[in-house]
PDB file of C-alpha atoms in Angstrom:
ATOM      1  CA  UNK M   1       3.949 -20.632  24.085  1.00 86.00           C
ATOM      2  CA  UNK M   2       5.704 -18.510  21.449  1.00 95.00           C
ATOM      3  CA  UNK M   3       5.464 -19.209  18.335  1.00 98.00           C
ATOM      4  CA  UNK M   4       8.468 -18.971  16.202  1.00 98.00           C
ATOM      5  CA  UNK M   5       9.116 -16.732  13.504  1.00 98.00           C
ATOM      6  CA  UNK M   6      12.075 -16.400  11.118  1.00 98.00           C
ATOM      7  CA  UNK M   7      12.895 -12.988   9.535  1.00 98.00           C
ATOM      8  CA  UNK M   8      15.443 -12.853   5.963  1.00 98.00           C
ATOM      9  CA  UNK M   9      17.757  -9.839   6.126  1.00 96.00           C
ATOM     10  CA  UNK M  10      17.376  -9.094   9.174  1.00 97.00           C
ATOM     11  CA  UNK M  11      19.808  -7.352   9.732  1.00 96.00           C
ATOM     12  CA  UNK M  12      19.015  -4.141   8.279  1.00 94.00           C
ATOM     13  CA  UNK M  13      16.027  -2.053   7.153  1.00 93.00           C
ATOM     14  CA  UNK M  14      12.732  -3.649   7.104  1.00 95.00           C
ATOM     15  CA  UNK M  15      13.937  -6.850   8.772  1.00 97.00           C
ATOM     16  CA  UNK M  16      15.224  -5.337  11.506  1.00 97.00           C
ATOM     17  CA  UNK M  17      12.415  -3.028  12.259  1.00 97.00           C
ATOM     18  CA  UNK M  18      10.406  -7.074  12.374  1.00 98.00           C
ATOM     19  CA  UNK M  19      12.878  -8.467  14.274  1.00 98.00           C
ATOM     20  CA  UNK M  20      12.514  -5.580  16.892  1.00 98.00           C
ATOM     21  CA  UNK M  21       8.480  -5.393  16.561  1.00 98.00           C
ATOM     22  CA  UNK M  22       7.529  -9.131  16.906  1.00 98.00           C
ATOM     23  CA  UNK M  23      10.625  -9.783  19.950  1.00 97.00           C
ATOM     24  CA  UNK M  24       7.884  -9.702  22.382  1.00 96.00           C
ATOM     25  CA  UNK M  25       5.566 -12.024  20.870  1.00 97.00           C
ATOM     26  CA  UNK M  26       7.590 -14.338  18.783  1.00 98.00           C
ATOM     27  CA  UNK M  27      11.078 -16.452  19.492  1.00 98.00           C
ATOM     28  CA  UNK M  28      12.925 -15.691  16.208  1.00 98.00           C
ATOM     29  CA  UNK M  29      15.120 -17.153  14.111  1.00 98.00           C
ATOM     30  CA  UNK M  30      17.351 -13.873  12.337  1.00 98.00           C
ATOM     31  CA  UNK M  31      19.244 -14.641   9.309  1.00 98.00           C
ATOM     32  CA  UNK M  32      21.724 -12.205   7.446  1.00 97.00           C
ATOM     33  CA  UNK M  33      25.105 -12.959   5.701  1.00 95.00           C
ATOM     34  CA  UNK M  34      26.166  -9.605   7.613  1.00 95.00           C
ATOM     35  CA  UNK M  35      27.236 -11.361  10.487  1.00 97.00           C
ATOM     36  CA  UNK M  36      28.662  -8.449  12.758  1.00 97.00           C
ATOM     37  CA  UNK M  37      25.716  -6.770  12.226  1.00 96.00           C
ATOM     38  CA  UNK M  38      23.056  -9.510  12.672  1.00 97.00           C
ATOM     39  CA  UNK M  39      25.236 -10.410  15.779  1.00 97.00           C
ATOM     40  CA  UNK M  40      24.853  -7.499  17.361  1.00 98.00           C
ATOM     41  CA  UNK M  41      21.088  -6.990  16.481  1.00 98.00           C
ATOM     42  CA  UNK M  42      20.345 -10.229  18.238  1.00 98.00           C
ATOM     43  CA  UNK M  43      22.809  -9.869  21.583  1.00 98.00           C
ATOM     44  CA  UNK M  44      20.583  -6.429  21.744  1.00 97.00           C
ATOM     45  CA  UNK M  45      17.428  -8.034  21.559  1.00 98.00           C
ATOM     46  CA  UNK M  46      18.620 -10.921  24.090  1.00 98.00           C
ATOM     47  CA  UNK M  47      19.584  -7.991  26.703  1.00 97.00           C
ATOM     48  CA  UNK M  48      15.844  -7.028  26.156  1.00 96.00           C
ATOM     49  CA  UNK M  49      14.790 -10.617  27.414  1.00 96.00           C
ATOM     50  CA  UNK M  50      13.971 -12.144  24.263  1.00 97.00           C
ATOM     51  CA  UNK M  51      14.280 -15.840  22.400  1.00 98.00           C
ATOM     52  CA  UNK M  52      16.949 -15.320  19.894  1.00 98.00           C
ATOM     53  CA  UNK M  53      19.087 -17.886  17.347  1.00 98.00           C
ATOM     54  CA  UNK M  54      21.089 -15.913  14.922  1.00 98.00           C
ATOM     55  CA  UNK M  55      22.200 -17.789  12.152  1.00 98.00           C
ATOM     56  CA  UNK M  56      25.200 -16.309   9.637  1.00 98.00           C
ATOM     57  CA  UNK M  57      23.767 -17.129   5.837  1.00 97.00           C
ATOM     58  CA  UNK M  58      23.398 -16.143   2.585  1.00 97.00           C
ATOM     59  CA  UNK M  59      19.412 -16.908   1.246  1.00 98.00           C
ATOM     60  CA  UNK M  60      20.812 -17.103  -2.304  1.00 97.00           C
ATOM     61  CA  UNK M  61      22.654 -20.524  -1.296  1.00 97.00           C
ATOM     62  CA  UNK M  62      20.536 -23.579  -1.105  1.00 96.00           C
ATOM     63  CA  UNK M  63      23.044 -25.103   1.646  1.00 97.00           C
ATOM     64  CA  UNK M  64      23.044 -22.143   3.512  1.00 98.00           C
ATOM     65  CA  UNK M  65      18.611 -22.752   4.237  1.00 98.00           C
ATOM     66  CA  UNK M  66      19.288 -25.997   5.060  1.00 97.00           C
ATOM     67  CA  UNK M  67      22.042 -25.003   7.667  1.00 97.00           C
ATOM     68  CA  UNK M  68      19.554 -22.763   9.701  1.00 98.00           C
ATOM     69  CA  UNK M  69      16.797 -25.022   8.915  1.00 97.00           C
ATOM     70  CA  UNK M  70      18.211 -27.494  10.986  1.00 97.00           C
ATOM     71  CA  UNK M  71      19.646 -25.243  13.390  1.00 98.00           C
ATOM     72  CA  UNK M  72      15.828 -23.926  14.415  1.00 98.00           C
ATOM     73  CA  UNK M  73      14.932 -27.429  14.251  1.00 97.00           C
ATOM     74  CA  UNK M  74      17.539 -28.420  17.089  1.00 97.00           C
ATOM     75  CA  UNK M  75      16.306 -24.919  18.957  1.00 97.00           C
ATOM     76  CA  UNK M  76      12.900 -25.134  18.603  1.00 97.00           C
ATOM     77  CA  UNK M  77      11.502 -28.288  16.896  1.00 96.00           C
ATOM     78  CA  UNK M  78       9.291 -26.517  14.996  1.00 97.00           C
ATOM     79  CA  UNK M  79       8.920 -23.297  12.361  1.00 98.00           C
ATOM     80  CA  UNK M  80       6.026 -21.540  12.624  1.00 98.00           C
ATOM     81  CA  UNK M  81       6.123 -18.560  10.526  1.00 98.00           C
ATOM     82  CA  UNK M  82       8.832 -17.573   7.954  1.00 98.00           C
ATOM     83  CA  UNK M  83       9.096 -13.788   6.104  1.00 98.00           C
ATOM     84  CA  UNK M  84      11.518 -13.842   3.655  1.00 98.00           C
ATOM     85  CA  UNK M  85      12.670 -10.148   3.383  1.00 97.00           C
ATOM     86  CA  UNK M  86      16.236  -9.971   2.199  1.00 96.00           C
ATOM     87  CA  UNK M  87      16.345  -8.301  -1.357  1.00 93.00           C
ATOM     88  CA  UNK M  88      18.777  -5.980  -2.942  1.00 91.00           C
ATOM     89  CA  UNK M  89      17.795  -2.749  -4.927  1.00 87.00           C
ATOM     90  CA  UNK M  90      18.689  -1.562  -8.469  1.00 84.00           C
ATOM     91  CA  UNK M  91      17.898   1.489 -10.211  1.00 81.00           C
ATOM     92  CA  UNK M  92      18.974   2.734 -13.932  1.00 82.00           C
ATOM     93  CA  UNK M  93      18.497   2.782 -17.583  1.00 83.00           C
ATOM     94  CA  UNK M  94      17.713  -0.705 -18.485  1.00 87.00           C
ATOM     95  CA  UNK M  95      20.628  -0.997 -20.562  1.00 85.00           C
ATOM     96  CA  UNK M  96      22.899   0.219 -17.832  1.00 82.00           C
ATOM     97  CA  UNK M  97      21.758  -3.253 -15.917  1.00 85.00           C
ATOM     98  CA  UNK M  98      24.311  -5.388 -16.441  1.00 90.00           C
ATOM     99  CA  UNK M  99      23.553  -9.567 -16.704  1.00 92.00           C
ATOM    100  CA  UNK M 100      25.031  -9.564 -13.229  1.00 91.00           C
ATOM    101  CA  UNK M 101      23.151  -6.973 -11.777  1.00 91.00           C
ATOM    102  CA  UNK M 102      20.179  -9.138 -12.710  1.00 93.00           C
ATOM    103  CA  UNK M 103      21.604 -12.284 -12.180  1.00 95.00           C
ATOM    104  CA  UNK M 104      22.296 -11.204  -8.606  1.00 94.00           C
ATOM    105  CA  UNK M 105      18.778  -9.883  -8.018  1.00 94.00           C
ATOM    106  CA  UNK M 106      17.081 -12.694  -9.337  1.00 95.00           C
ATOM    107  CA  UNK M 107      18.999 -15.302  -6.958  1.00 96.00           C
ATOM    108  CA  UNK M 108      18.754 -12.829  -3.797  1.00 96.00           C
ATOM    109  CA  UNK M 109      15.086 -11.730  -4.364  1.00 96.00           C
ATOM    110  CA  UNK M 110      13.529 -14.793  -6.091  1.00 97.00           C
ATOM    111  CA  UNK M 111      15.445 -17.728  -5.499  1.00 98.00           C
ATOM    112  CA  UNK M 112      16.300 -16.941  -1.924  1.00 98.00           C
ATOM    113  CA  UNK M 113      12.337 -16.914  -0.969  1.00 98.00           C
ATOM    114  CA  UNK M 114      12.259 -19.900  -3.205  1.00 98.00           C
ATOM    115  CA  UNK M 115      14.730 -21.655  -1.507  1.00 98.00           C
ATOM    116  CA  UNK M 116      13.286 -20.264   1.884  1.00 98.00           C
ATOM    117  CA  UNK M 117       9.900 -21.651   1.008  1.00 98.00           C
ATOM    118  CA  UNK M 118      10.755 -24.831  -0.066  1.00 97.00           C
ATOM    119  CA  UNK M 119      12.903 -25.758   3.088  1.00 97.00           C
ATOM    120  CA  UNK M 120      10.444 -24.218   5.522  1.00 98.00           C
ATOM    121  CA  UNK M 121       7.618 -26.113   3.744  1.00 97.00           C
ATOM    122  CA  UNK M 122       9.090 -29.848   4.835  1.00 95.00           C
ATOM    123  CA  UNK M 123       8.626 -28.823   8.551  1.00 96.00           C
ATOM    124  CA  UNK M 124       5.548 -26.722   8.282  1.00 98.00           C
ATOM    125  CA  UNK M 125       4.309 -30.227   6.007  1.00 97.00           C
ATOM    126  CA  UNK M 126       5.438 -32.415   8.887  1.00 96.00           C
ATOM    127  CA  UNK M 127       3.682 -30.016  11.764  1.00 96.00           C
ATOM    128  CA  UNK M 128       0.109 -29.553   9.829  1.00 96.00           C
ATOM    129  CA  UNK M 129       0.627 -25.515  10.011  1.00 97.00           C
ATOM    130  CA  UNK M 130       2.586 -22.537   9.137  1.00 98.00           C
ATOM    131  CA  UNK M 131       2.984 -19.436   6.943  1.00 98.00           C
ATOM    132  CA  UNK M 132       5.102 -18.406   4.346  1.00 98.00           C
ATOM    133  CA  UNK M 133       5.403 -14.585   3.938  1.00 98.00           C
ATOM    134  CA  UNK M 134       7.489 -13.327   1.002  1.00 98.00           C
ATOM    135  CA  UNK M 135       7.906  -9.719   0.881  1.00 98.00           C
ATOM    136  CA  UNK M 136       8.135  -8.567  -2.499  1.00 96.00           C
ATOM    137  CA  UNK M 137       7.750  -4.560  -3.917  1.00 93.00           C
ATOM    138  CA  UNK M 138       4.885  -2.327  -5.049  1.00 93.00           C
ATOM    139  CA  UNK M 139       7.140  -2.403  -8.510  1.00 92.00           C
ATOM    140  CA  UNK M 140       6.535  -5.638  -9.298  1.00 93.00           C
ATOM    141  CA  UNK M 141       3.117  -4.788  -9.757  1.00 91.00           C
ATOM    142  CA  UNK M 142       3.210  -1.196 -10.802  1.00 90.00           C
ATOM    143  CA  UNK M 143       6.367  -1.284 -12.761  1.00 88.00           C
ATOM    144  CA  UNK M 144       8.015   2.310 -12.685  1.00 87.00           C
ATOM    145  CA  UNK M 145      10.543   3.021 -15.140  1.00 84.00           C
ATOM    146  CA  UNK M 146      14.335   2.719 -14.278  1.00 84.00           C
ATOM    147  CA  UNK M 147      14.160  -0.425 -12.538  1.00 87.00           C
ATOM    148  CA  UNK M 148      13.718  -3.392 -14.983  1.00 91.00           C
ATOM    149  CA  UNK M 149      15.718  -5.680 -12.993  1.00 92.00           C
ATOM    150  CA  UNK M 150      13.964  -4.831  -9.838  1.00 93.00           C
ATOM    151  CA  UNK M 151      10.568  -5.127 -10.963  1.00 94.00           C
ATOM    152  CA  UNK M 152      11.071  -8.407 -12.819  1.00 96.00           C
ATOM    153  CA  UNK M 153      12.218 -10.189  -9.920  1.00 96.00           C
ATOM    154  CA  UNK M 154       9.871  -8.948  -7.958  1.00 96.00           C
ATOM    155  CA  UNK M 155       6.438  -9.702 -10.438  1.00 96.00           C
ATOM    156  CA  UNK M 156       7.955 -13.190 -10.562  1.00 98.00           C
ATOM    157  CA  UNK M 157       7.869 -13.598  -6.716  1.00 98.00           C
ATOM    158  CA  UNK M 158       4.298 -12.217  -6.683  1.00 97.00           C
ATOM    159  CA  UNK M 159       3.038 -14.417  -9.437  1.00 97.00           C
ATOM    160  CA  UNK M 160       5.014 -17.411  -7.214  1.00 98.00           C
ATOM    161  CA  UNK M 161       3.402 -16.729  -3.915  1.00 98.00           C
ATOM    162  CA  UNK M 162      -0.061 -16.654  -5.459  1.00 98.00           C
ATOM    163  CA  UNK M 163       1.126 -20.670  -7.728  1.00 98.00           C
ATOM    164  CA  UNK M 164       2.004 -21.636  -4.076  1.00 98.00           C
ATOM    165  CA  UNK M 165      -1.047 -20.451  -2.176  1.00 98.00           C
ATOM    166  CA  UNK M 166      -3.094 -22.002  -5.128  1.00 97.00           C
ATOM    167  CA  UNK M 167      -1.026 -25.407  -4.533  1.00 97.00           C
ATOM    168  CA  UNK M 168      -0.773 -25.606  -0.654  1.00 97.00           C
ATOM    169  CA  UNK M 169      -4.869 -24.555  -0.148  1.00 95.00           C
ATOM    170  CA  UNK M 170      -6.333 -27.356   2.310  1.00 92.00           C
ATOM    171  CA  UNK M 171      -2.717 -27.879   4.411  1.00 96.00           C
ATOM    172  CA  UNK M 172      -3.356 -25.037   6.678  1.00 96.00           C
ATOM    173  CA  UNK M 173      -0.331 -23.586   5.232  1.00 98.00           C
ATOM    174  CA  UNK M 174      -0.888 -20.383   4.645  1.00 98.00           C
ATOM    175  CA  UNK M 175       1.081 -17.880   1.951  1.00 98.00           C
ATOM    176  CA  UNK M 176       1.187 -14.334   1.902  1.00 98.00           C
ATOM    177  CA  UNK M 177       3.245 -11.458  -0.584  1.00 98.00           C
ATOM    178  CA  UNK M 178       3.523  -8.258   0.886  1.00 98.00           C
ATOM    179  CA  UNK M 179       4.162  -5.273  -1.632  1.00 96.00           C
ATOM    180  CA  UNK M 180       4.742  -2.362   0.169  1.00 94.00           C
ATOM    181  CA  UNK M 181       5.613   0.752  -1.431  1.00 89.00           C
ATOM    182  CA  UNK M 182       8.637   2.865  -0.745  1.00 85.00           C
ATOM    183  CA  UNK M 183       9.447   3.713   2.787  1.00 82.00           C
ATOM    184  CA  UNK M 184      12.362   5.139   4.617  1.00 74.00           C
ATOM    185  CA  UNK M 185      15.171   2.805   4.278  1.00 69.00           C
ATOM    186  CA  UNK M 186      18.767   2.815   3.982  1.00 66.00           C
ATOM    187  CA  UNK M 187      18.134  -0.081   1.289  1.00 65.00           C
ATOM    188  CA  UNK M 188      19.905   2.190  -1.275  1.00 54.00           C
ATOM    189  CA  UNK M 189      23.270   1.042   0.230  1.00 61.00           C
ATOM    190  CA  UNK M 190      22.383  -2.514  -1.052  1.00 62.00           C
ATOM    191  CA  UNK M 191      22.244  -1.542  -4.676  1.00 61.00           C
ATOM    192  CA  UNK M 192      24.992  -3.751  -6.841  1.00 63.00           C
ATOM    193  CA  UNK M 193      26.392  -2.113  -9.543  1.00 61.00           C
ATOM    194  CA  UNK M 194      24.728   1.221  -8.991  1.00 60.00           C
ATOM    195  CA  UNK M 195      25.540   4.533 -10.811  1.00 62.00           C
ATOM    196  CA  UNK M 196      25.848   7.524  -8.082  1.00 67.00           C
ATOM    197  CA  UNK M 197      22.594   9.820  -9.690  1.00 63.00           C
ATOM    198  CA  UNK M 198      20.118   6.490  -9.782  1.00 61.00           C
ATOM    199  CA  UNK M 199      21.608   5.224  -5.969  1.00 65.00           C
ATOM    200  CA  UNK M 200      21.225   8.671  -4.719  1.00 67.00           C
ATOM    201  CA  UNK M 201      17.934   9.325  -6.651  1.00 69.00           C
ATOM    202  CA  UNK M 202      16.494   5.738  -4.928  1.00 67.00           C
ATOM    203  CA  UNK M 203      17.767   7.821  -1.821  1.00 67.00           C
ATOM    204  CA  UNK M 204      16.074  10.612  -2.023  1.00 71.00           C
ATOM    205  CA  UNK M 205      13.000   8.903  -2.635  1.00 63.00           C
ATOM    206  CA  UNK M 206      13.031   6.732   0.058  1.00 66.00           C
ATOM    207  CA  UNK M 207      13.822   9.524   2.095  1.00 67.00           C
ATOM    208  CA  UNK M 208      10.528  11.782   1.188  1.00 67.00           C
ATOM    209  CA  UNK M 209       8.647   8.529   1.331  1.00 67.00           C
ATOM    210  CA  UNK M 210       5.967   9.450   4.604  1.00 72.00           C
ATOM    211  CA  UNK M 211       6.255   5.470   6.022  1.00 85.00           C
ATOM    212  CA  UNK M 212       9.107   4.588   8.658  1.00 89.00           C
ATOM    213  CA  UNK M 213      10.727   0.584   8.365  1.00 92.00           C
ATOM    214  CA  UNK M 214       9.097   0.675  11.609  1.00 94.00           C
ATOM    215  CA  UNK M 215       5.801   2.031  10.950  1.00 95.00           C
ATOM    216  CA  UNK M 216       5.470  -0.452   7.954  1.00 95.00           C
ATOM    217  CA  UNK M 217       6.850  -3.073  10.037  1.00 97.00           C
ATOM    218  CA  UNK M 218       4.070  -2.748  12.193  1.00 97.00           C
ATOM    219  CA  UNK M 219       1.365  -3.009  10.286  1.00 97.00           C
ATOM    220  CA  UNK M 220       2.712  -6.212   8.823  1.00 98.00           C
ATOM    221  CA  UNK M 221       2.796  -7.825  11.943  1.00 98.00           C
ATOM    222  CA  UNK M 222      -0.920  -6.708  12.783  1.00 97.00           C
ATOM    223  CA  UNK M 223      -1.779  -8.019  10.017  1.00 97.00           C
ATOM    224  CA  UNK M 224      -0.278 -10.867   9.106  1.00 97.00           C
ATOM    225  CA  UNK M 225      -2.158 -13.244  11.964  1.00 95.00           C
ATOM    226  CA  UNK M 226      -5.137 -12.964   9.211  1.00 96.00           C
ATOM    227  CA  UNK M 227      -2.906 -14.786   6.871  1.00 97.00           C
ATOM    228  CA  UNK M 228      -4.500 -12.409   3.812  1.00 97.00           C
ATOM    229  CA  UNK M 229      -2.497 -13.193   0.511  1.00 97.00           C
ATOM    230  CA  UNK M 230      -1.826 -10.009  -0.232  1.00 97.00           C
ATOM    231  CA  UNK M 231      -1.254  -8.131   2.497  1.00 97.00           C
ATOM    232  CA  UNK M 232      -0.564  -4.132   1.526  1.00 96.00           C
ATOM    233  CA  UNK M 233       0.982  -2.079   4.761  1.00 94.00           C
ATOM    234  CA  UNK M 234       0.736   0.933   3.412  1.00 91.00           C
ATOM    235  CA  UNK M 235      -2.812   2.893   2.318  1.00 87.00           C
ATOM    236  CA  UNK M 236      -1.138   4.360  -0.599  1.00 88.00           C
ATOM    237  CA  UNK M 237       0.110   0.616  -1.846  1.00 85.00           C
ATOM    238  CA  UNK M 238      -3.199  -0.623  -1.763  1.00 88.00           C
ATOM    239  CA  UNK M 239      -5.063   1.812  -4.036  1.00 88.00           C
ATOM    240  CA  UNK M 240      -2.516   1.924  -6.472  1.00 86.00           C
ATOM    241  CA  UNK M 241      -2.923  -1.788  -7.141  1.00 85.00           C
ATOM    242  CA  UNK M 242      -6.320  -1.153  -7.084  1.00 88.00           C
ATOM    243  CA  UNK M 243      -6.081   1.892 -10.223  1.00 87.00           C
ATOM    244  CA  UNK M 244      -3.779  -0.521 -11.800  1.00 83.00           C
ATOM    245  CA  UNK M 245      -6.038  -3.441 -11.951  1.00 82.00           C
ATOM    246  CA  UNK M 246      -8.886  -1.226 -13.383  1.00 88.00           C
ATOM    247  CA  UNK M 247      -7.761   1.224 -15.885  1.00 86.00           C
ATOM    248  CA  UNK M 248      -3.895  -0.355 -16.537  1.00 77.00           C
ATOM    249  CA  UNK M 249      -3.481   1.260 -19.438  1.00 84.00           C
ATOM    250  CA  UNK M 250      -3.814   4.823 -18.475  1.00 81.00           C
ATOM    251  CA  UNK M 251      -1.587   3.430 -15.304  1.00 77.00           C
ATOM    252  CA  UNK M 252       0.928   2.291 -17.490  1.00 77.00           C
ATOM    253  CA  UNK M 253       0.957   5.818 -19.158  1.00 82.00           C
ATOM    254  CA  UNK M 254       1.381   7.184 -16.453  1.00 81.00           C
ATOM    255  CA  UNK M 255       4.299   5.296 -15.379  1.00 77.00           C
ATOM    256  CA  UNK M 256       5.599   6.335 -19.200  1.00 80.00           C
ATOM    257  CA  UNK M 257       5.476  10.166 -18.274  1.00 71.00           C
ATOM    258  CA  UNK M 258       7.348   9.230 -15.456  1.00 70.00           C
ATOM    259  CA  UNK M 259      10.221   7.392 -17.704  1.00 62.00           C
ATOM    260  CA  UNK M 260      10.232  10.325 -20.310  1.00 60.00           C
ATOM    261  CA  UNK M 261      11.246  12.737 -16.779  1.00 59.00           C
ATOM    262  CA  UNK M 262      13.667   9.807 -16.024  1.00 61.00           C
ATOM    263  CA  UNK M 263      15.484  10.093 -19.437  1.00 56.00           C
ATOM    264  CA  UNK M 264      15.295  13.915 -19.452  1.00 51.00           C
ATOM    265  CA  UNK M 265      16.951  14.129 -16.484  1.00 46.00           C
ATOM    266  CA  UNK M 266      19.749  12.216 -16.735  1.00 48.00           C
TER     267      UNK M 266
END
């Protein structure tokens, strides 16, 4: 019997790529706050023979999570894997990132995953097995300049995942945190209150990235069966993680040079 996989932020980008890559091997529950795009993806997957449930939901709203998991319970009576993928980007000088931007990122990127893990954990404890996967970003480790709000949310999500993994050890419920570097995506369009220059810079960086969302998704789907705590879907992401651990002051100095460059050309 195919395991049940729930993916948030499934209508676009990495979430869509994960859904397309997993459709053959999993029963899919897809969550997104963009109803039309989510339903279109679900319909396309069903035409290809996949078993799919789409739920219109905002991950920042805990009640939406309860409704979504109730529908999964009624449909399949279990949930094997949750991928908390939904997230927003933010880029620009710290003083230009308003409290509203910070709050929006915090509620979606961090608390969305917290609500998801809390709600899914009830089902997973009852069934005695499960896997919680939080998609953060390598920025939560490398802390590049010009992304303070985004860096803070991802760093918190990484530490949350580590703490949760330790807490659930011995319960047969795995916890993984995925830390991808930039990859080709349309994430720049989901940047609240971004100035045009910052939006263009992020899009240009993603367009220049060597990996596509589909390639990153394939690596995640291939590796997640091992239930690693840290999952780096690109070789350079793992190398940067090691560089930061081994020589943190040198790494921060490298980021400072980048920060000076960003200030110079604004």
